[in-house]
Coordinates of C-alpha atoms in Angstrom, one line a residue:
Chain A
M36 CA 62.3 128.2 106.2
S37 CA 63.8 124.7 106.6
S38 CA 61.4 121.8 106.7
I39 CA 60.5 120.5 110.2
K40 CA 61.5 117.0 108.9
N41 CA 65.1 118.2 109.1
D42 CA 64.7 119.4 112.7
P43 CA 65.4 117.0 115.5
P44 CA 62.5 116.7 117.9
A45 CA 62.8 119.1 120.8
T46 CA 63.8 117.4 124.0
V47 CA 65.2 118.5 127.3
S48 CA 68.6 117.3 126.2
N49 CA 69.0 119.3 123.0
Q50 CA 67.7 122.6 124.2
P51 CA 69.9 125.0 126.2
D52 CA 68.4 125.5 129.6
T53 CA 68.0 129.3 129.4
D54 CA 67.6 131.6 132.3
T55 CA 64.0 131.9 133.6
G56 CA 64.4 135.4 134.8
L57 CA 62.8 134.6 138.1
P58 CA 64.5 135.3 141.4
G59 CA 65.7 132.1 143.2
V60 CA 65.0 129.7 140.3
H61 CA 67.2 130.4 137.4
T62 CA 66.8 127.2 135.3
W63 CA 63.7 125.7 133.7
R64 CA 64.7 122.3 135.1
G65 CA 64.6 123.9 138.5
I66 CA 61.0 125.2 137.8
Y67 CA 59.9 121.8 136.5
L68 CA 61.3 120.2 139.7
L69 CA 59.5 122.6 141.9
V70 CA 56.2 122.0 140.0
A71 CA 56.6 118.2 140.4
A72 CA 57.5 118.7 144.1
A73 CA 54.3 120.8 144.6
L74 CA 52.2 118.0 143.1
V75 CA 53.8 115.4 145.3
L76 CA 53.2 117.6 148.3
W77 CA 49.5 118.1 147.3
I78 CA 49.0 114.3 147.0
I79 CA 50.5 113.8 150.4
L80 CA 48.5 116.5 152.0
L81 CA 45.2 115.3 150.4
T82 CA 46.0 111.8 151.6
L83 CA 46.6 113.0 155.1
L84 CA 43.6 115.4 155.2
P85 CA 40.9 113.0 156.4
H86 CA 43.3 111.5 159.0
L87 CA 44.0 115.0 160.4
F88 CA 40.3 115.5 161.1
A89 CA 39.2 111.9 162.0
Chain B
M207 CA 17.7 139.2 142.6
N208 CA 17.0 142.9 143.1
A209 CA 18.0 146.0 141.2
L210 CA 21.4 146.2 142.9
D211 CA 22.2 142.6 141.7
Y212 CA 21.1 143.4 138.2
F213 CA 23.2 146.6 138.2
V214 CA 26.3 144.6 139.4
L215 CA 25.6 141.8 136.9
L216 CA 25.2 143.9 133.8
G217 CA 27.7 146.5 134.8
T218 CA 30.6 144.1 135.2
L219 CA 29.8 141.9 132.2
V220 CA 29.1 144.7 129.7
G221 CA 31.9 146.9 131.2
I222 CA 34.6 144.2 130.8
A223 CA 33.5 143.5 127.2
A224 CA 33.4 147.2 126.3
Y225 CA 36.9 147.7 127.8
G226 CA 38.2 144.8 125.7
I227 CA 36.7 146.3 122.5
W228 CA 38.1 149.7 123.3
R229 CA 41.6 148.5 124.1
T230 CA 41.9 146.5 120.8
R231 CA 40.1 148.9 118.4
G232 CA 41.6 149.3 115.0
T233 CA 43.4 145.9 114.7
R234 CA 44.3 145.3 111.0
D235 CA 47.3 143.0 111.1
L236 CA 46.6 139.3 110.9
K237 CA 49.3 138.2 113.3
T238 CA 48.1 140.7 115.9
Y239 CA 44.5 139.7 115.4
L240 CA 45.1 135.9 115.6
K241 CA 48.0 135.7 118.0
G242 CA 47.9 139.0 119.9
S243 CA 50.2 141.9 120.0
G244 CA 53.1 139.8 121.2
N245 CA 53.8 141.6 124.4
T246 CA 51.4 139.6 126.6
H247 CA 52.8 139.1 130.1
W248 CA 53.0 135.5 131.4
L249 CA 50.5 136.1 134.2
A250 CA 47.9 137.3 131.6
I251 CA 48.7 134.1 129.6
G252 CA 48.3 131.9 132.7
L253 CA 45.0 133.5 133.6
S254 CA 43.8 133.3 130.0
V255 CA 44.7 129.5 129.8
M256 CA 42.9 129.0 133.1
A257 CA 39.8 131.1 132.1
T258 CA 39.5 129.2 128.8
Q259 CA 39.7 125.8 130.5
A260 CA 37.5 126.6 133.5
S261 CA 34.0 127.1 132.1
A262 CA 30.9 128.2 134.0
I263 CA 30.2 124.6 134.9
T264 CA 33.5 124.5 136.7
F265 CA 32.3 127.1 139.2
L266 CA 28.6 126.3 139.1
S267 CA 28.6 122.5 139.2
T268 CA 31.9 121.5 140.8
P269 CA 30.8 122.6 144.3
G270 CA 27.8 120.3 143.8
Q271 CA 30.2 117.5 143.0
G272 CA 32.0 118.3 146.3
Y273 CA 28.6 118.3 148.1
E274 CA 27.6 114.9 146.7
S275 CA 30.9 113.0 146.5
G276 CA 33.6 114.9 148.3
L277 CA 37.0 115.8 147.1
G278 CA 37.8 112.8 144.9
F279 CA 37.3 114.6 141.6
V280 CA 40.5 116.6 142.3
Q281 CA 42.4 113.4 141.2
N282 CA 41.3 114.1 137.7
Y283 CA 43.9 116.9 137.6
F284 CA 46.9 115.1 139.1
G285 CA 48.4 114.4 135.6
A286 CA 48.0 118.0 134.5
P287 CA 51.3 119.4 136.0
F288 CA 53.3 116.6 134.2
A289 CA 51.5 117.3 131.0
L290 CA 52.1 121.0 131.2
I291 CA 55.8 120.4 131.9
F292 CA 55.9 118.1 128.8
I293 CA 54.2 120.7 126.6
S294 CA 56.6 123.4 127.9
V295 CA 59.6 121.2 127.1
V296 CA 58.5 119.6 123.8
F297 CA 55.4 121.2 122.1
L298 CA 56.0 124.9 122.9
P299 CA 59.5 125.3 121.5
I300 CA 58.5 123.7 118.2
Y301 CA 55.3 125.8 117.8
R302 CA 57.3 129.0 118.6
K303 CA 60.3 128.1 116.4
L304 CA 58.0 127.5 113.4
D305 CA 55.9 130.6 114.3
V306 CA 52.7 128.8 113.6
Y307 CA 49.3 130.3 114.0
T308 CA 47.6 127.0 114.8
A309 CA 48.8 123.6 116.1
Y310 CA 47.5 122.0 112.9
E311 CA 49.7 124.1 110.8
Y312 CA 52.6 122.3 112.4
L313 CA 51.1 118.9 111.2
G314 CA 51.0 120.3 107.7
R315 CA 54.7 121.1 107.8
R316 CA 55.7 117.9 109.5
F317 CA 53.5 115.5 107.5
D318 CA 51.2 116.8 104.7
T319 CA 48.0 118.7 103.9
K320 CA 45.6 115.8 104.5
T321 CA 46.9 115.2 108.1
R322 CA 46.7 119.0 108.7
L323 CA 43.1 119.0 107.5
L324 CA 42.2 115.9 109.5
G325 CA 43.5 117.6 112.7
S326 CA 41.8 120.9 112.1
A327 CA 38.5 119.3 111.0
L328 CA 38.3 117.1 114.1
F329 CA 39.0 120.2 116.2
L330 CA 36.4 122.3 114.4
L331 CA 33.7 119.6 114.7
Q332 CA 34.3 118.9 118.4
R333 CA 35.0 122.4 119.6
G334 CA 32.4 124.0 117.3
L335 CA 29.6 122.0 119.0
G336 CA 31.4 122.2 122.4
A337 CA 31.2 126.0 122.3
G338 CA 27.4 125.6 122.3
I339 CA 27.5 123.5 125.4
T340 CA 29.8 126.0 127.1
I341 CA 26.9 128.5 127.1
Y342 CA 24.0 126.1 127.2
A343 CA 25.0 124.3 130.4
P344 CA 25.1 127.3 132.7
A345 CA 22.1 128.9 130.9
I346 CA 19.8 126.0 131.6
V347 CA 20.7 126.0 135.4
L348 CA 20.5 129.8 135.8
S349 CA 17.3 130.2 133.7
T350 CA 15.6 127.4 135.7
V351 CA 16.5 128.9 139.1
M352 CA 16.2 132.6 138.2
G353 CA 13.1 132.3 136.1
W354 CA 14.9 133.8 133.1
R355 CA 14.0 132.8 129.5
L356 CA 16.4 130.2 128.4
D357 CA 16.7 131.5 124.8
L358 CA 17.4 135.1 125.9
T359 CA 20.0 133.9 128.4
I360 CA 21.8 131.9 125.7
I361 CA 21.6 134.7 123.1
G362 CA 22.6 137.4 125.5
T363 CA 25.7 135.7 126.9
G364 CA 26.6 134.2 123.4
L365 CA 26.3 137.6 121.6
L366 CA 28.4 139.4 124.2
A367 CA 31.3 137.0 123.7
V368 CA 30.9 137.1 119.9
V369 CA 30.9 141.0 119.8
Y370 CA 34.2 141.6 121.5
T371 CA 35.9 138.5 120.1
V372 CA 35.1 139.5 116.6
S373 CA 36.1 143.0 117.2
G374 CA 39.4 142.6 119.0
G375 CA 40.6 139.0 118.2
S376 CA 43.1 137.3 120.4
D377 CA 44.2 140.4 122.4
A378 CA 40.6 141.2 123.3
V379 CA 40.2 137.7 124.7
N380 CA 43.4 138.0 126.7
I381 CA 42.5 141.4 128.1
T382 CA 38.9 140.5 129.1
Q383 CA 39.8 137.1 130.5
K384 CA 42.2 138.7 133.0
Y385 CA 39.3 140.7 134.5
Q386 CA 36.7 138.0 134.2
I387 CA 38.8 135.4 136.0
G388 CA 39.7 138.1 138.6
M389 CA 36.0 138.7 139.2
I390 CA 35.4 134.9 139.5
F391 CA 38.1 134.5 142.1
V392 CA 36.8 137.5 144.1
G393 CA 33.3 136.1 144.0
M394 CA 34.3 132.6 145.0
G395 CA 36.6 133.8 147.8
V396 CA 33.9 136.0 149.3
A397 CA 31.3 133.1 149.0
F398 CA 33.8 130.8 150.8
Y399 CA 34.3 133.4 153.6
L400 CA 30.5 133.9 154.1
L401 CA 29.9 130.2 154.0
V402 CA 32.3 129.6 156.9
S403 CA 30.7 132.5 158.8
H404 CA 27.2 131.0 158.2
L405 CA 28.2 127.8 160.1
P406 CA 26.5 127.5 163.6
A407 CA 28.2 129.4 166.4
D408 CA 29.2 126.2 168.2
V409 CA 30.7 124.6 165.0
S410 CA 34.2 125.8 164.3
F411 CA 36.0 125.3 161.0
P412 CA 37.9 122.2 162.3
D413 CA 34.6 120.9 163.5
A414 CA 33.2 121.3 160.0
L415 CA 36.1 119.4 158.5
T416 CA 35.6 116.7 161.2
V417 CA 32.0 116.3 160.2
A418 CA 33.0 116.2 156.5
T419 CA 35.6 113.5 157.3
H420 CA 33.1 111.2 159.0
F421 CA 30.7 111.6 156.0
H422 CA 33.6 110.6 153.7
R423 CA 33.6 114.1 152.0
L424 CA 37.4 114.6 152.6
D425 CA 38.5 111.3 151.0
A426 CA 40.5 112.9 148.2
V427 CA 43.0 110.2 147.1
D428 CA 42.0 106.7 146.1
Y429 CA 44.9 104.4 145.7
S430 CA 42.7 101.5 144.3
L431 CA 43.9 99.8 141.2
D432 CA 40.3 99.0 140.1
S433 CA 40.0 100.4 136.6
H434 CA 36.2 100.6 136.9
R435 CA 36.4 103.4 139.5
R436 CA 36.0 106.7 137.8
Y437 CA 38.6 108.7 139.8
T438 CA 41.7 107.1 141.3
L439 CA 45.3 108.3 141.8
W440 CA 46.4 106.2 138.9
S441 CA 43.6 107.1 136.4
G442 CA 44.2 110.8 137.4
L443 CA 48.0 110.6 136.9
L444 CA 48.0 108.5 133.7
G445 CA 44.5 109.1 132.1
G446 CA 44.2 112.6 133.4
G447 CA 47.8 113.3 132.2
F448 CA 47.1 112.2 128.7
L449 CA 43.8 114.1 128.7
A450 CA 45.6 117.3 129.8
L451 CA 48.4 116.7 127.3
S452 CA 45.9 116.4 124.4
Y453 CA 43.8 119.3 125.6
F454 CA 46.6 121.8 126.4
G455 CA 48.9 120.5 123.8
T456 CA 46.8 120.1 120.7
D457 CA 43.5 121.9 121.2
Q458 CA 43.8 125.3 119.4
S459 CA 41.6 127.0 122.0
Q460 CA 44.5 126.5 124.4
V461 CA 47.4 126.6 122.0
G462 CA 46.2 130.0 120.8
R463 CA 46.2 131.3 124.3
Y464 CA 49.8 130.5 125.2
L465 CA 51.2 131.3 121.7
S466 CA 50.0 134.9 122.4
G467 CA 53.0 135.3 124.7
G468 CA 55.7 137.7 123.8
S469 CA 58.4 135.1 124.1
L470 CA 59.0 131.4 124.9
R471 CA 59.7 132.5 128.5
E472 CA 56.3 134.2 128.8
S473 CA 54.4 131.2 127.3
R474 CA 56.3 128.7 129.5
L475 CA 55.7 130.7 132.7
G476 CA 52.0 131.0 131.7
L477 CA 51.8 127.2 131.5
M478 CA 53.7 126.7 134.7
F479 CA 51.3 129.1 136.5
N480 CA 48.5 126.6 135.6
A481 CA 50.7 123.6 136.5
V482 CA 51.0 125.0 140.0
F483 CA 47.6 126.5 140.6
K484 CA 45.2 124.2 138.7
I485 CA 45.0 121.6 141.5
P486 CA 44.6 124.1 144.4
M487 CA 41.9 125.9 142.4
Q488 CA 39.9 122.7 141.9
F489 CA 40.5 121.7 145.5
F490 CA 39.2 125.0 146.7
I491 CA 36.0 124.8 144.6
L492 CA 35.4 121.2 145.7
L493 CA 36.0 122.2 149.4
L494 CA 33.4 124.9 148.9
G495 CA 30.9 122.2 148.0
V496 CA 32.1 120.1 151.0
L497 CA 31.5 123.0 153.3
I498 CA 28.0 123.6 151.8
F499 CA 27.4 119.9 152.6
V500 CA 28.4 120.5 156.3
F501 CA 26.3 123.7 156.4
Y502 CA 23.3 121.8 155.2
Q503 CA 23.7 119.2 158.0
F504 CA 22.8 122.0 160.4
E505 CA 20.4 124.0 158.2
A506 CA 17.5 122.2 156.6
P507 CA 18.3 121.6 152.9
P508 CA 15.6 121.2 150.3
I509 CA 15.0 117.5 149.3
S510 CA 15.7 118.6 145.7
F511 CA 17.9 121.6 145.0
N512 CA 16.2 121.8 141.6
Q513 CA 13.1 123.2 143.3
T514 CA 11.4 124.1 140.0
A515 CA 11.3 120.5 138.9
W516 CA 10.3 119.3 142.3
K517 CA 7.5 121.8 142.7
Q518 CA 6.1 121.0 139.3
L519 CA 5.6 117.3 140.4
A520 CA 4.9 117.8 144.1
D521 CA 2.2 120.4 143.5
A522 CA 0.5 118.3 140.8
P523 CA -2.5 116.2 141.8
G524 CA -2.1 112.4 141.7
A525 CA 0.0 109.7 143.2
T526 CA 3.4 111.1 142.3
G527 CA 2.7 114.4 144.0
G528 CA 1.6 112.7 147.2
R529 CA 4.5 110.4 147.2
L530 CA 7.0 113.3 146.8
R531 CA 5.4 115.2 149.7
S532 CA 5.6 112.1 151.8
L533 CA 9.2 111.6 150.9
Q534 CA 9.9 115.2 151.9
S535 CA 8.3 114.6 155.3
D536 CA 10.6 111.6 155.8
F537 CA 13.6 113.6 154.7
R538 CA 12.8 116.5 157.1
A539 CA 12.3 114.1 160.0
A540 CA 15.6 112.3 159.3
H541 CA 17.4 115.6 158.9
A542 CA 16.1 117.0 162.3
E543 CA 17.2 113.8 164.0
E544 CA 20.6 113.9 162.3
R545 CA 21.2 117.5 163.3
A546 CA 20.4 116.8 167.0
H547 CA 22.8 113.8 167.0
L548 CA 25.5 115.9 165.3
S549 CA 25.3 118.5 168.0
I550 CA 25.5 115.9 170.7
W551 CA 28.5 114.2 168.9
L552 CA 30.5 117.5 168.6
A553 CA 29.7 118.4 172.3
A554 CA 30.8 114.9 173.4
R555 CA 34.1 115.2 171.4
R556 CA 34.8 118.5 173.0
S557 CA 34.2 117.1 176.5
G558 CA 36.3 114.0 175.7
D559 CA 33.5 111.5 176.2
T560 CA 34.5 109.1 173.4
H561 CA 31.8 106.5 174.1
A562 CA 28.9 109.1 173.9
A563 CA 30.6 110.7 170.8
T564 CA 30.7 107.3 169.0
I565 CA 27.1 106.5 169.7
A566 CA 25.9 110.0 168.7
R567 CA 28.0 109.9 165.5
D568 CA 26.7 106.5 164.4
A569 CA 23.1 107.7 165.1
A570 CA 23.8 110.8 163.0
L571 CA 25.1 108.7 160.1
A572 CA 22.1 106.3 160.3
A573 CA 19.7 109.3 160.2
H574 CA 21.7 110.7 157.2
T575 CA 21.4 107.5 155.3
R576 CA 17.6 107.5 155.8
G577 CA 17.4 111.1 154.6
Q578 CA 19.7 110.2 151.6
T579 CA 17.4 107.3 150.7
A580 CA 14.4 109.7 150.6
H581 CA 16.5 112.1 148.5
D582 CA 17.5 109.4 146.0
Q583 CA 13.9 108.2 145.6
T584 CA 12.8 111.8 145.0
Q585 CA 15.5 112.3 142.3
K586 CA 14.5 109.0 140.6
A587 CA 10.8 110.1 140.6
I588 CA 11.8 113.5 139.1
H589 CA 13.9 111.9 136.4
D590 CA 11.2 109.3 135.6
A591 CA 8.8 112.2 135.1
D592 CA 11.2 114.5 133.2
P593 CA 14.4 112.9 131.9
H594 CA 15.7 116.4 131.0
A595 CA 15.5 117.6 134.6
G596 CA 19.3 117.6 134.9
N597 CA 21.6 116.7 137.7
D598 CA 20.5 118.0 141.2
A599 CA 24.2 118.6 142.1
D600 CA 24.2 121.4 139.5
Y601 CA 21.7 123.4 141.6
V602 CA 23.4 123.1 145.0
F603 CA 25.7 126.1 144.8
I604 CA 23.3 128.5 143.1
T605 CA 20.6 127.5 145.7
F606 CA 23.0 128.4 148.6
I607 CA 23.9 131.7 146.9
L608 CA 20.3 132.8 146.4
R609 CA 19.1 131.7 149.8
H610 CA 22.0 132.8 152.1
L611 CA 24.2 135.5 150.5
P612 CA 23.5 139.2 150.5
H613 CA 22.2 141.2 147.6
G614 CA 25.0 142.7 145.5
L615 CA 27.1 139.6 146.1
I616 CA 24.4 137.5 144.4
G617 CA 24.7 139.7 141.4
L618 CA 28.5 139.4 141.5
L619 CA 28.4 135.6 141.6
I620 CA 25.8 135.3 138.9
A621 CA 28.0 137.7 136.8
A622 CA 31.0 135.5 137.7
F623 CA 29.3 132.3 136.4
L624 CA 28.3 134.1 133.2
A625 CA 31.7 135.6 132.8
A626 CA 33.2 132.1 133.1
A627 CA 30.9 131.0 130.3
I628 CA 31.7 134.0 128.2
S629 CA 35.5 133.9 128.7
S630 CA 35.6 130.2 127.8
K631 CA 33.4 130.7 124.7
A632 CA 35.6 133.7 123.6
G633 CA 38.7 131.5 123.8
E634 CA 37.0 128.8 121.8
L635 CA 35.6 131.2 119.2
T636 CA 38.9 132.9 118.5
A637 CA 40.5 129.4 118.1
L638 CA 37.7 128.3 115.7
G639 CA 38.0 131.5 113.7
S640 CA 41.8 131.3 113.4
T641 CA 41.8 127.6 112.5
T642 CA 39.1 128.1 109.8
T643 CA 41.0 131.0 108.4
V644 CA 44.6 129.6 108.5
D645 CA 44.1 125.9 108.0
L646 CA 41.2 125.9 105.6
Y647 CA 40.5 129.3 104.0
R648 CA 44.1 130.5 103.5
H649 CA 45.7 127.1 102.9
V650 CA 43.1 125.4 100.7
I651 CA 40.7 128.0 99.3
R652 CA 42.3 131.4 98.8
A653 CA 46.1 131.7 99.3
N654 CA 48.4 134.8 99.0
L655 CA 45.9 137.5 99.7
S656 CA 46.5 140.6 101.9
D657 CA 46.4 140.7 105.7
A658 CA 43.4 142.9 105.7
H659 CA 41.5 140.3 103.7
Y660 CA 42.4 137.5 106.1
V661 CA 41.6 139.6 109.1
A662 CA 38.1 140.4 107.6
A663 CA 37.7 136.7 106.8
S664 CA 38.7 135.7 110.3
R665 CA 36.1 138.1 111.7
W666 CA 33.4 136.6 109.6
F667 CA 34.4 133.0 110.5
T668 CA 34.5 133.9 114.2
A669 CA 31.1 135.4 114.0
L670 CA 29.8 132.4 112.0
W671 CA 31.1 130.0 114.7
G672 CA 29.5 132.2 117.3
V673 CA 26.1 131.9 115.6
V674 CA 26.6 128.1 115.2
A675 CA 27.4 127.8 118.9
I676 CA 24.4 129.9 119.9
G677 CA 22.2 127.9 117.5
F678 CA 23.4 124.6 118.9
A679 CA 22.8 125.9 122.5
L680 CA 19.3 127.0 121.6
F681 CA 18.3 123.6 120.3
A682 CA 20.4 121.5 122.7
H683 CA 17.5 121.0 125.1
L684 CA 15.7 119.2 122.4
A685 CA 18.5 116.8 121.9
E686 CA 20.2 115.8 125.1
N687 CA 21.7 112.8 123.3
L688 CA 23.5 115.3 121.0
I689 CA 25.2 116.8 124.1
Q690 CA 26.3 113.4 125.2
A691 CA 27.6 112.7 121.7
V692 CA 29.7 115.9 121.8
N693 CA 31.1 115.0 125.2
I694 CA 32.0 111.5 123.9
L695 CA 33.6 113.1 120.8
G696 CA 35.9 115.0 123.2
S697 CA 36.9 111.8 125.0
V698 CA 37.6 109.8 121.9
F699 CA 38.9 112.4 119.3
F700 CA 41.6 114.2 121.2
P701 CA 43.6 111.2 122.3
V702 CA 44.1 110.2 118.7
I703 CA 45.0 113.7 117.7
L704 CA 47.6 113.7 120.5
G705 CA 48.9 110.4 119.1
V706 CA 49.4 112.2 115.7
F707 CA 51.3 115.0 117.4
L708 CA 53.5 112.7 119.5
T709 CA 54.2 110.6 116.3
A710 CA 55.3 113.9 114.6
F711 CA 57.6 114.8 117.5
F712 CA 59.2 111.4 118.3
L713 CA 58.7 108.9 115.4
R714 CA 60.7 110.7 112.8
R715 CA 60.6 107.9 110.2
V716 CA 56.8 107.9 110.1
G717 CA 55.3 109.9 107.2
G718 CA 52.0 111.6 106.5
T719 CA 50.1 108.7 104.8
A720 CA 50.9 106.2 107.6
V721 CA 49.9 108.5 110.4
F722 CA 46.7 109.6 108.6
W723 CA 45.4 106.1 108.2
A724 CA 46.6 105.2 111.7
A725 CA 44.6 108.1 113.1
L726 CA 41.5 106.9 111.2
F727 CA 41.9 103.3 112.2
S728 CA 42.7 104.0 115.9
Q729 CA 39.7 106.5 116.0
A730 CA 37.4 103.7 114.9
I731 CA 38.9 101.2 117.4
V732 CA 38.6 103.7 120.3
F733 CA 34.9 104.3 119.4
L734 CA 34.3 100.5 119.5
L735 CA 36.2 100.2 122.8
Y736 CA 34.2 103.1 124.2
L737 CA 31.0 101.2 123.5
V738 CA 32.3 97.8 124.7
L739 CA 34.5 98.6 127.8
S740 CA 33.1 100.0 131.0
I741 CA 36.3 101.5 132.3
S742 CA 36.8 105.1 133.4
Y743 CA 36.7 107.5 130.4
L744 CA 40.1 108.8 131.5
W745 CA 41.8 105.6 130.3
F746 CA 40.7 106.2 126.7
N747 CA 43.1 109.1 126.6
A748 CA 46.1 106.9 127.1
I749 CA 44.7 104.0 124.9
G750 CA 43.8 106.2 121.9
C751 CA 47.1 108.0 121.9
L752 CA 49.3 104.9 122.2
L753 CA 47.2 103.0 119.7
C754 CA 47.7 105.7 117.1
M755 CA 51.4 105.8 117.6
A756 CA 51.7 102.0 117.4
L757 CA 49.6 101.8 114.2
S758 CA 51.6 104.6 112.7
I759 CA 54.8 102.5 113.0
L760 CA 53.1 99.4 111.6
F761 CA 51.6 101.3 108.6
Q762 CA 54.9 103.0 107.9
L763 CA 56.6 99.6 107.8
W764 CA 53.9 98.2 105.6
L765 CA 53.9 101.2 103.2
S766 CA 57.6 101.7 103.1
P767 CA 59.7 98.8 104.4
Q768 CA 62.9 100.8 103.6
P769 CA 62.9 103.7 106.1
P770 CA 63.8 107.1 104.7
P771 CA 67.3 108.2 105.5
L772 CA 67.7 110.0 108.8
P773 CA 68.3 113.7 108.6
A774 CA 71.9 114.8 109.0

C-alpha cells in the first residue's frame, strides 16, 4: 500500500462527484447544498418563532 | 411503576440485547467484529451515529434545560451540519481509502507511531472514563426518583451493554442501536402528544406557545457577540462546529460507527442523515421541556423536582426544615396567583382587550418571579446541605412522566432512557476495545497473529473497558470532582486531537515529531487558558485546534528549515 504521505489531501476539487443514488439529488454537492439550506432555514424559523407567538 | 411497567421495561431492554446477540452469533473474523459485516445500510449507520451521540442525559435532562432556560441550547448544534459535511468530504474518503480500523491508525500512517499512540491514548483516557459517566448520570437520577439501588442500576445497565457488545462486536451495536433509538423516538413522541393533551381545555397549542414566548422560553437564537454568553449563534456555529468536527471526525466511538457502512455512499448518507436531523431532534426535545414549563404554569409544580432531596431537608426538625416549608407556602401562593392571571390574560387576548391582557400578563410575570425566587432559595438551601444533590432540571421530565403518564408508557419511557444509556455505552465500548486491540495490542505488543487471536483479544479488552466503566460509575458519586475533570478533559483534549488530524490532512510538509510536540504544547496552553479565561467552553474547540496547527508549522520550521520535497 502506498504511503499516505504520497497521497494528496482529499478535497472537494480532487474527488469525482459520484452519483448519490438518491432520486432528485444526484450529486454530493447537491446534497451538501441542501443540508446547508436546511440549516439556514432552521435558523430563520427559530429566529422568527418567538415573534410568531408574541 | 407497577408490574406492567416492569414487564415493558425488562422485556424491551433484554429482548433487544438478546436479539443483537442472536443475530451476530459466531463472529470469528476481525474485520467483521471490529467494523461490521460491511453491508450496513445508511439509515442504520445514521441511527447508530445518532444513538451513540445521544446518551440518556440527552433525553432525560435536555427537557429540563428547555424547562429552565428555553430553546437556546439548540444553538450548540448549529455548527454540526457544516462539520458533518466537512467530514464527509475530507475525513471519510481517506479513512475508507486506507481501510483503517481506527482513526488513530491513520495518524500512524501519515506521521509515526508516537503520534498514533498519543491520539489513541488520549481517546482511551477520556472515553474510558466518559463511558462510566454515560451510565452513572441517568442511574443517579432514576435511582433517586424510583427508589432503586444505585449500584444495582449501574451494574444492571452496564452489564447488559457489555454482554452483547462483547458477544457480537460492531454489528451487534449497529443492530441493537436501530431498535433502541426507535424505541426512544416512539416514547418521546407519545410523551409529547400526551403532554399537549394534558394542557387545560381552554389553553390551545398556540396559546401554550404564546405563554412560552412571554416567559422567554422560545428565544432560540442569540445574535449577541458577547463571548461570555454560553450559547450564541456565533459560538454555536464556530465553537459548536469545531466541537462536532472533533467528536464526529476523530472520536473512534463515532468513526467506528460510520466506517461500518458497506461503501463510501452508505457512510456519507449516514452522516448526512445526522446533519439534517440532529437540530430538529434537539429542538423537539427542548420544546418538550418548554411545554412541560407551560403545563406547570397551570398545574401546581413541586418547588423542587428532586423531591427526595427536598423531603429529607424539609421533614427534618430544625431551622432549615421550617424555612423550606415556609418557602414552599410562598411558592404555592405565587403560583396560584400566577395561574389566575394567566387565565385572565389568555381570555383577554381572545376577546381582543389589549389593555386588560397587558395588565394580567404583567401580573402573571410578577407572580412568576416571586415563585422563582422561592424556588431559587430552596435550591440553594438544598445544595448547601448536600452539594451532591444534583441539578433540579434533571428531575423535571422524569417527575412529569411518573405523575402524569399512564402505566405501560412509564415503563416504556424508563426503558427508553436506559436504552439510550446502554446504546451510547455500547458504541463507546466497541470503540475502546477496537482501539486497544488495533492501536496498542496489535501494533505495539503482539503483531502478526491470527484473526481469531485478535477477535478474542478484542473481546477481552471490550469486557475490561466495560468493567472499568462500571467501576468508575460505582465510585463516581464519591468523587464529583472527578466527573467534572472528565468533562473538562473532553473540552480540552479533542480540539487538539482535531488539530493533529487537520495538520495531517492539509499541512503536508509537517512531520510526526513537529505535530507530536505541537499537540503536547497546545494541550498545556489550552489547559491554562481554560483555567484563566471565563469564555464559553465552546470557544476552546476552535482555539485548541488552530493553536495545534500553528505550532505544528512553527516546530516544523524549527526542526527542519529545509522543507521535504513535495510529492509528485
